[in-house]
CSV table of C-alpha atoms in Angstrom, one decimal:
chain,number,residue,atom,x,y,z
A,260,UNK,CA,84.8,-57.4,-54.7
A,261,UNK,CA,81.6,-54.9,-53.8
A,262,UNK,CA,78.2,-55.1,-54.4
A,263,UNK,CA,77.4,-51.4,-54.7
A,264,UNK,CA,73.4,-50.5,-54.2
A,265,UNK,CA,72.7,-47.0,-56.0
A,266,UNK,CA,69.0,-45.9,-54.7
A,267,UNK,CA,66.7,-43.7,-57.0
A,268,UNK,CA,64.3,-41.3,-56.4
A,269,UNK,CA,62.9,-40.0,-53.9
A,270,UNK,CA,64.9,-42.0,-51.4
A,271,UNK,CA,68.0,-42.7,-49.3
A,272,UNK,CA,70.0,-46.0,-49.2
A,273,UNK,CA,67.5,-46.6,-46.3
A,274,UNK,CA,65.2,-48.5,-49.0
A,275,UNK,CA,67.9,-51.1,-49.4
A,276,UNK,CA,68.2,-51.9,-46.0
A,277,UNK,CA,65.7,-54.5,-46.0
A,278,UNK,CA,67.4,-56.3,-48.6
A,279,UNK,CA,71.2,-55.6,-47.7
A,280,UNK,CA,70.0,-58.2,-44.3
A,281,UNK,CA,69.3,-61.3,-46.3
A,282,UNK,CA,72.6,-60.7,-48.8
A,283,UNK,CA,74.7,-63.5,-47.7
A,284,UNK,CA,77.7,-60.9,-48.3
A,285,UNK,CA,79.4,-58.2,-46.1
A,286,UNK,CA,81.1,-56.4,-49.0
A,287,UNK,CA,78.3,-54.1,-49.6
A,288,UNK,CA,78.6,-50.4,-50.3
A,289,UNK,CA,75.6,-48.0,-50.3
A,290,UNK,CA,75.8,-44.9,-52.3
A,291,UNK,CA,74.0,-42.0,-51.7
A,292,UNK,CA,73.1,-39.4,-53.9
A,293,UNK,CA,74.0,-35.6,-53.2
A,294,UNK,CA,71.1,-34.0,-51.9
A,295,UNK,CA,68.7,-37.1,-51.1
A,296,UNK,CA,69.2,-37.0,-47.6
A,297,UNK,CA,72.5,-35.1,-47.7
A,298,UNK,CA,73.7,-31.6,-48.7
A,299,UNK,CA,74.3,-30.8,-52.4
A,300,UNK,CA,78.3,-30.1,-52.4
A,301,UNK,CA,79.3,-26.4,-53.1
A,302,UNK,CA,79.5,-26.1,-56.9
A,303,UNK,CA,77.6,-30.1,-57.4
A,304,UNK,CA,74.7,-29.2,-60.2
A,305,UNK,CA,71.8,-31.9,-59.6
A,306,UNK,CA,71.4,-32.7,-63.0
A,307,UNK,CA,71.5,-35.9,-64.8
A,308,UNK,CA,75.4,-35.3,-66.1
A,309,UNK,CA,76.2,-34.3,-62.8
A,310,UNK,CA,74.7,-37.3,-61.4
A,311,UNK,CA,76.6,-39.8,-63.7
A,312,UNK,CA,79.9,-38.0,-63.3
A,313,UNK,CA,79.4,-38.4,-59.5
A,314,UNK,CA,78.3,-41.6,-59.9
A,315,UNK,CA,81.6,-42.7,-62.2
A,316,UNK,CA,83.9,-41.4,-59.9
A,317,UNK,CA,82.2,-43.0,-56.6
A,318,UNK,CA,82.5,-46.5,-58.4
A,319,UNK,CA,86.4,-46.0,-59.6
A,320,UNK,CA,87.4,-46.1,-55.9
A,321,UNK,CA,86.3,-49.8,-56.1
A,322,UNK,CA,88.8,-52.5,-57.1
A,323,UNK,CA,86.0,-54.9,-58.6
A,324,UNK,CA,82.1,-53.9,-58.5
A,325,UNK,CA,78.6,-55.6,-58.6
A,326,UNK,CA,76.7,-53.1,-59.4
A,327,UNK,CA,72.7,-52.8,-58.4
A,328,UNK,CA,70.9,-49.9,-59.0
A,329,UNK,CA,67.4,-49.3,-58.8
A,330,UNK,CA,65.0,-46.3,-60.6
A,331,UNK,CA,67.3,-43.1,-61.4
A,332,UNK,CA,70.1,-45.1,-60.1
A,333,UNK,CA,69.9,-47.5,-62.5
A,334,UNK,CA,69.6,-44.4,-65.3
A,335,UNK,CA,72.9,-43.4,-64.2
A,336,UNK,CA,74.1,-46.5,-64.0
A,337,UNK,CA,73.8,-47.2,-67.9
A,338,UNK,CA,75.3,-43.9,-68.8
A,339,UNK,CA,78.3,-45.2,-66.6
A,340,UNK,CA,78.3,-48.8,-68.0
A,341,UNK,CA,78.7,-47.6,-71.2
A,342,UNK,CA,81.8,-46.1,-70.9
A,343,UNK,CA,82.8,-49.8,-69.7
A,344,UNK,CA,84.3,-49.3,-66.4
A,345,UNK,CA,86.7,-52.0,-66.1
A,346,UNK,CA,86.4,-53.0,-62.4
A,347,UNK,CA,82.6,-53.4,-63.3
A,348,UNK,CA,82.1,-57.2,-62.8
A,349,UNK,CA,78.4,-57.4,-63.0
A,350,UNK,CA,75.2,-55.1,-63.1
A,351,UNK,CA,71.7,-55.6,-61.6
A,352,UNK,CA,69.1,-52.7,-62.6
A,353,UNK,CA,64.9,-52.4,-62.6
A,354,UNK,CA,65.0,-49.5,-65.9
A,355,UNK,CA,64.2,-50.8,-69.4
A,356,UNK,CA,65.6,-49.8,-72.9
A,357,UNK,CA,66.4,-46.1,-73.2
A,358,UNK,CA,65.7,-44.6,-77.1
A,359,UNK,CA,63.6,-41.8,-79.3
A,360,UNK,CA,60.7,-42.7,-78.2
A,361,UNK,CA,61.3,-43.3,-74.7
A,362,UNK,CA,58.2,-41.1,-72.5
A,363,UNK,CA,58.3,-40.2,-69.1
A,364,UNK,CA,55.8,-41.2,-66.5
A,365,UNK,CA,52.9,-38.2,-65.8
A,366,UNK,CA,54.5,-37.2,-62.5
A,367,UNK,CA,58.3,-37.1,-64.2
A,368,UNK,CA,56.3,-34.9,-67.0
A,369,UNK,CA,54.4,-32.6,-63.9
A,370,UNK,CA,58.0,-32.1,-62.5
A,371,UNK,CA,59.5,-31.1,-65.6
A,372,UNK,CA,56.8,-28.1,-66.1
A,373,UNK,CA,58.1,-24.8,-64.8
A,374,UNK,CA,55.1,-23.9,-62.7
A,375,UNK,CA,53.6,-26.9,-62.1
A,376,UNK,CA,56.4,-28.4,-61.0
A,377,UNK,CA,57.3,-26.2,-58.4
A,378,UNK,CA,53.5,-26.5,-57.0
A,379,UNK,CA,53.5,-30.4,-57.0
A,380,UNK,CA,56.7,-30.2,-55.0
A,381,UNK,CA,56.0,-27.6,-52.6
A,382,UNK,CA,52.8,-29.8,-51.6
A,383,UNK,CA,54.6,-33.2,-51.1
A,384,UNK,CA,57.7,-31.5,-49.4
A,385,UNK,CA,55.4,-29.1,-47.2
A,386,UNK,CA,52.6,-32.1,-46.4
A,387,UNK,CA,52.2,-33.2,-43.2
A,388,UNK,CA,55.0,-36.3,-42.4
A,389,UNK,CA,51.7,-38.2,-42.6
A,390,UNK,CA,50.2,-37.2,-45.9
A,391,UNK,CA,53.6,-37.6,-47.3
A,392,UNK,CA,53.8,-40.8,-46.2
A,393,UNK,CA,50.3,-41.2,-47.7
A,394,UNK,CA,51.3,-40.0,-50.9
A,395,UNK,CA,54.6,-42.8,-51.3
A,396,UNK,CA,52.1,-45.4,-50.0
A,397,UNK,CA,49.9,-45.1,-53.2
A,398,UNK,CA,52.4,-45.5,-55.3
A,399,UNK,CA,53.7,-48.5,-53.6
A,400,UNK,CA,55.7,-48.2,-50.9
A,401,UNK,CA,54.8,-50.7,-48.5
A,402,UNK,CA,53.4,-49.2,-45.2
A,403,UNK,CA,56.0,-49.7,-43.2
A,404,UNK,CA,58.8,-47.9,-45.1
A,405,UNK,CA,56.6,-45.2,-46.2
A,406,UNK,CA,56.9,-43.2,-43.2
A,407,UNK,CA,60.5,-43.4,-42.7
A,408,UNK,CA,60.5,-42.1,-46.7
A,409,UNK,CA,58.5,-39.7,-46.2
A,410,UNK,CA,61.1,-37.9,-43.5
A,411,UNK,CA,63.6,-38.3,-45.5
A,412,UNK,CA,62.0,-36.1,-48.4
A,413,UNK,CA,63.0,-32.6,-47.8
A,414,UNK,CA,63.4,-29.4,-49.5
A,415,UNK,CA,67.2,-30.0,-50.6
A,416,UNK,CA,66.0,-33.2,-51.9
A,417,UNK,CA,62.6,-31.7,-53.7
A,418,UNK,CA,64.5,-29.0,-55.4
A,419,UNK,CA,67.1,-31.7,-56.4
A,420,UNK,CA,64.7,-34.0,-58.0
A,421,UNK,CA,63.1,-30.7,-60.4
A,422,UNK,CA,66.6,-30.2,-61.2
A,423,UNK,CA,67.3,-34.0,-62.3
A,424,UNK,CA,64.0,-34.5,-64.3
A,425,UNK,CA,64.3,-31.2,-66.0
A,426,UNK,CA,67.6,-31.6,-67.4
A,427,UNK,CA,66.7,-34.9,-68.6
A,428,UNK,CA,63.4,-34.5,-70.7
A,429,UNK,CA,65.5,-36.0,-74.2
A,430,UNK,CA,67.4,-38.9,-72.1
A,431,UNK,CA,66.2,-41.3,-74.5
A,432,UNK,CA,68.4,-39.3,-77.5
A,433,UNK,CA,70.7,-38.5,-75.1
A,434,UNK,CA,72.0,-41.5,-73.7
A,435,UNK,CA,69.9,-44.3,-75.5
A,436,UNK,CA,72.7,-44.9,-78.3
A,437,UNK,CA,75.3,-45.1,-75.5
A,438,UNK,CA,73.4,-48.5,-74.5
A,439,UNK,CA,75.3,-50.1,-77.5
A,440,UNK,CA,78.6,-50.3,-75.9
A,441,UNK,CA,77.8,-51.6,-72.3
A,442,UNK,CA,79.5,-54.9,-72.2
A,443,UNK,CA,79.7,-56.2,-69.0
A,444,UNK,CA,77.3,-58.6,-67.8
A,445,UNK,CA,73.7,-57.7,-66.3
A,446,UNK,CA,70.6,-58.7,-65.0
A,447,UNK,CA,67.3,-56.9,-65.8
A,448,UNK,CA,65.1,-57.0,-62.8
A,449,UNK,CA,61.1,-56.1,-64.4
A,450,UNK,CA,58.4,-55.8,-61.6
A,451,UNK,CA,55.3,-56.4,-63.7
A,452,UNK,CA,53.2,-54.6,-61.2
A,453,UNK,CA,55.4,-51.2,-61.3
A,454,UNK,CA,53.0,-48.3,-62.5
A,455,UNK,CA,56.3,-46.2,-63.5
A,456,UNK,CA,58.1,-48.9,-66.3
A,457,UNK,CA,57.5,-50.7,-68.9
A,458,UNK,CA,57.4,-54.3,-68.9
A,459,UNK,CA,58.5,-54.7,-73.0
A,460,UNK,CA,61.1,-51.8,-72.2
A,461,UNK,CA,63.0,-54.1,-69.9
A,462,UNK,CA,62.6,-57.0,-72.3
A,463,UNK,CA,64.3,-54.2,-75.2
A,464,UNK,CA,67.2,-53.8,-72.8
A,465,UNK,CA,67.9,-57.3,-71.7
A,466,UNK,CA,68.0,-58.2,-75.2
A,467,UNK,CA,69.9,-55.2,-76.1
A,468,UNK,CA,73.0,-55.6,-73.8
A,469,UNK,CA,72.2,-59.5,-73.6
A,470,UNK,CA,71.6,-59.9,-70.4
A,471,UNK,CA,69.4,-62.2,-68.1
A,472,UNK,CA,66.2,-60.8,-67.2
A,473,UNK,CA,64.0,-61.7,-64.1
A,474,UNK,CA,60.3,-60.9,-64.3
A,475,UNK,CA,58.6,-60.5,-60.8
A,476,UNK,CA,54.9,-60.8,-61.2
A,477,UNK,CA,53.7,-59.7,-58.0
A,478,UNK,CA,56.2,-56.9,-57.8
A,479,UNK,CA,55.9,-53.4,-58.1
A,480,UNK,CA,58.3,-50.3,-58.0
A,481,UNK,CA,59.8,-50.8,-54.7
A,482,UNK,CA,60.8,-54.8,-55.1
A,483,UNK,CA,63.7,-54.5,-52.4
A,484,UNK,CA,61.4,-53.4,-49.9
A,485,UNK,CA,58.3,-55.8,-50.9
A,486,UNK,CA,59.8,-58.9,-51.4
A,487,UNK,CA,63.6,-58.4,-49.8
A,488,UNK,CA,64.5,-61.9,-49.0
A,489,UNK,CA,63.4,-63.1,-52.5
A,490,UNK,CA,65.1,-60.3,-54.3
A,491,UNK,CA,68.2,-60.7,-52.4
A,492,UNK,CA,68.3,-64.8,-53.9
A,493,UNK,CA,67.8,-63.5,-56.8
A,494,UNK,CA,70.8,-61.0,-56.8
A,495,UNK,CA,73.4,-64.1,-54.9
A,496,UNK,CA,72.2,-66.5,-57.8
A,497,UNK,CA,73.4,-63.7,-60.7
A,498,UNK,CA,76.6,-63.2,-58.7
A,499,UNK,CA,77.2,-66.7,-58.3
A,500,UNK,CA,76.4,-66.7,-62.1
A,501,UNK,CA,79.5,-64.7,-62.7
């Protein structure tokens, strides 16, 4: 057995690190994302298919997996889970309910712009390390990760993330019904305090798939890195669950 930790966007597997120390496990895996903090692979295309086909065939070299994904990760994730891998034991992910009228966040909607997208990206990517790490700051990440963030967000990784987001402006149609057939058991973990989800979202897809939800009230977008030790409970109790 594996608990596999898929990041998001824009990060490493560095922003599970925090949490990985209080696990009370040593089977863990990290995934990492081409091109977010790594070279894209001759002939890899950054997009959302690309990323769940990579992301399918990462967690088939598994025997059994507890899967916890967080932001895009946890996108990819569903798209995975509903193909119902069978060495899937369990799932952990911070996304809510995917469907037709699913909207993206402003910056997700800047990104997808041709133009704007471009400019929005060339100013985080070529801002100093410290105004980068500025930038992550206000949207949550707590001081001392932002920096280390920050570094980690190049130009392989900015031209990655315009790639992702534009290929993925009808994810709702596109991958919402395949929501219906994920049958393994999950966990919905909703920050309350995340500027970038919705709170009844999460509830839609707990309900949806049936599983548990956790609400974290004083919580925002980067829970692993705010509140690691608590988050990593959390996680052991809906292993022991299983």
């Amino acid at each position: 057995m594996t608990a596999v930790l898929v990041h998001g966007v824009p990060e490493t597997p560095a922003v599970w690190a925090p949490l990985v120390e209080h696990l009370e496990r040593d089977d863990v895996a990290l995934l990492q994302l081409p091109g977010f903090g790594s070279s894209l692979p001759d002939g890899f295309e950054p997009t959302m298919n690309g990323y769940a086909d990579w992301l399918a065939l990462e967690l088939s070299a598994f025997d059994e997996v507890d899967l916890v994904a967080h932001d895009w990760g946890g996108i990819l994730s569903l798209r995975v889970l509903a193909a119902q891998p069978s060495n899937v034991r369990s799932w952990a992910i911070d996304i809510g309910d995917l469907g037709p009228d699913f909207r993206w966040h402003d910056a997700a909607r800047a990104w997808q712009t041709p133009g704007d997208g471009e400019a929005l990206m060339d100013g985080m990517v070529g801002a100093s390390p410290a105004d980068r790490a500025s930038l992550l700051a206000a949207v949550g990440v707590p001081e001392q990760h932002s920096h280390r963030m920050a570094a980690d967000l190049d130009a392989t990784m900015g031209a990655a993330i315009l790639v992702l987001y534009r290929s993925a402006v009808d994810v709702g149609n596109e991958w919402g019904p395949g929501i219906d057939d994920i049958r393994s058991r999950g966990l919905v973990v909703a920050s309350m305090l995340d500027p970038f989800r919705n709170t009844d979202r999460a509830r839609r897809l707990a309900k949806r798939t049936g599983a548990d939800i956790v609400e974290l009230p004083d919580c925002g977008h980067f829970w692993m890195l705010e509140q690691p030790e608590r988050c990593a409970q959390i996680l052991t109790e809906h292993w022991r669950r299983g």
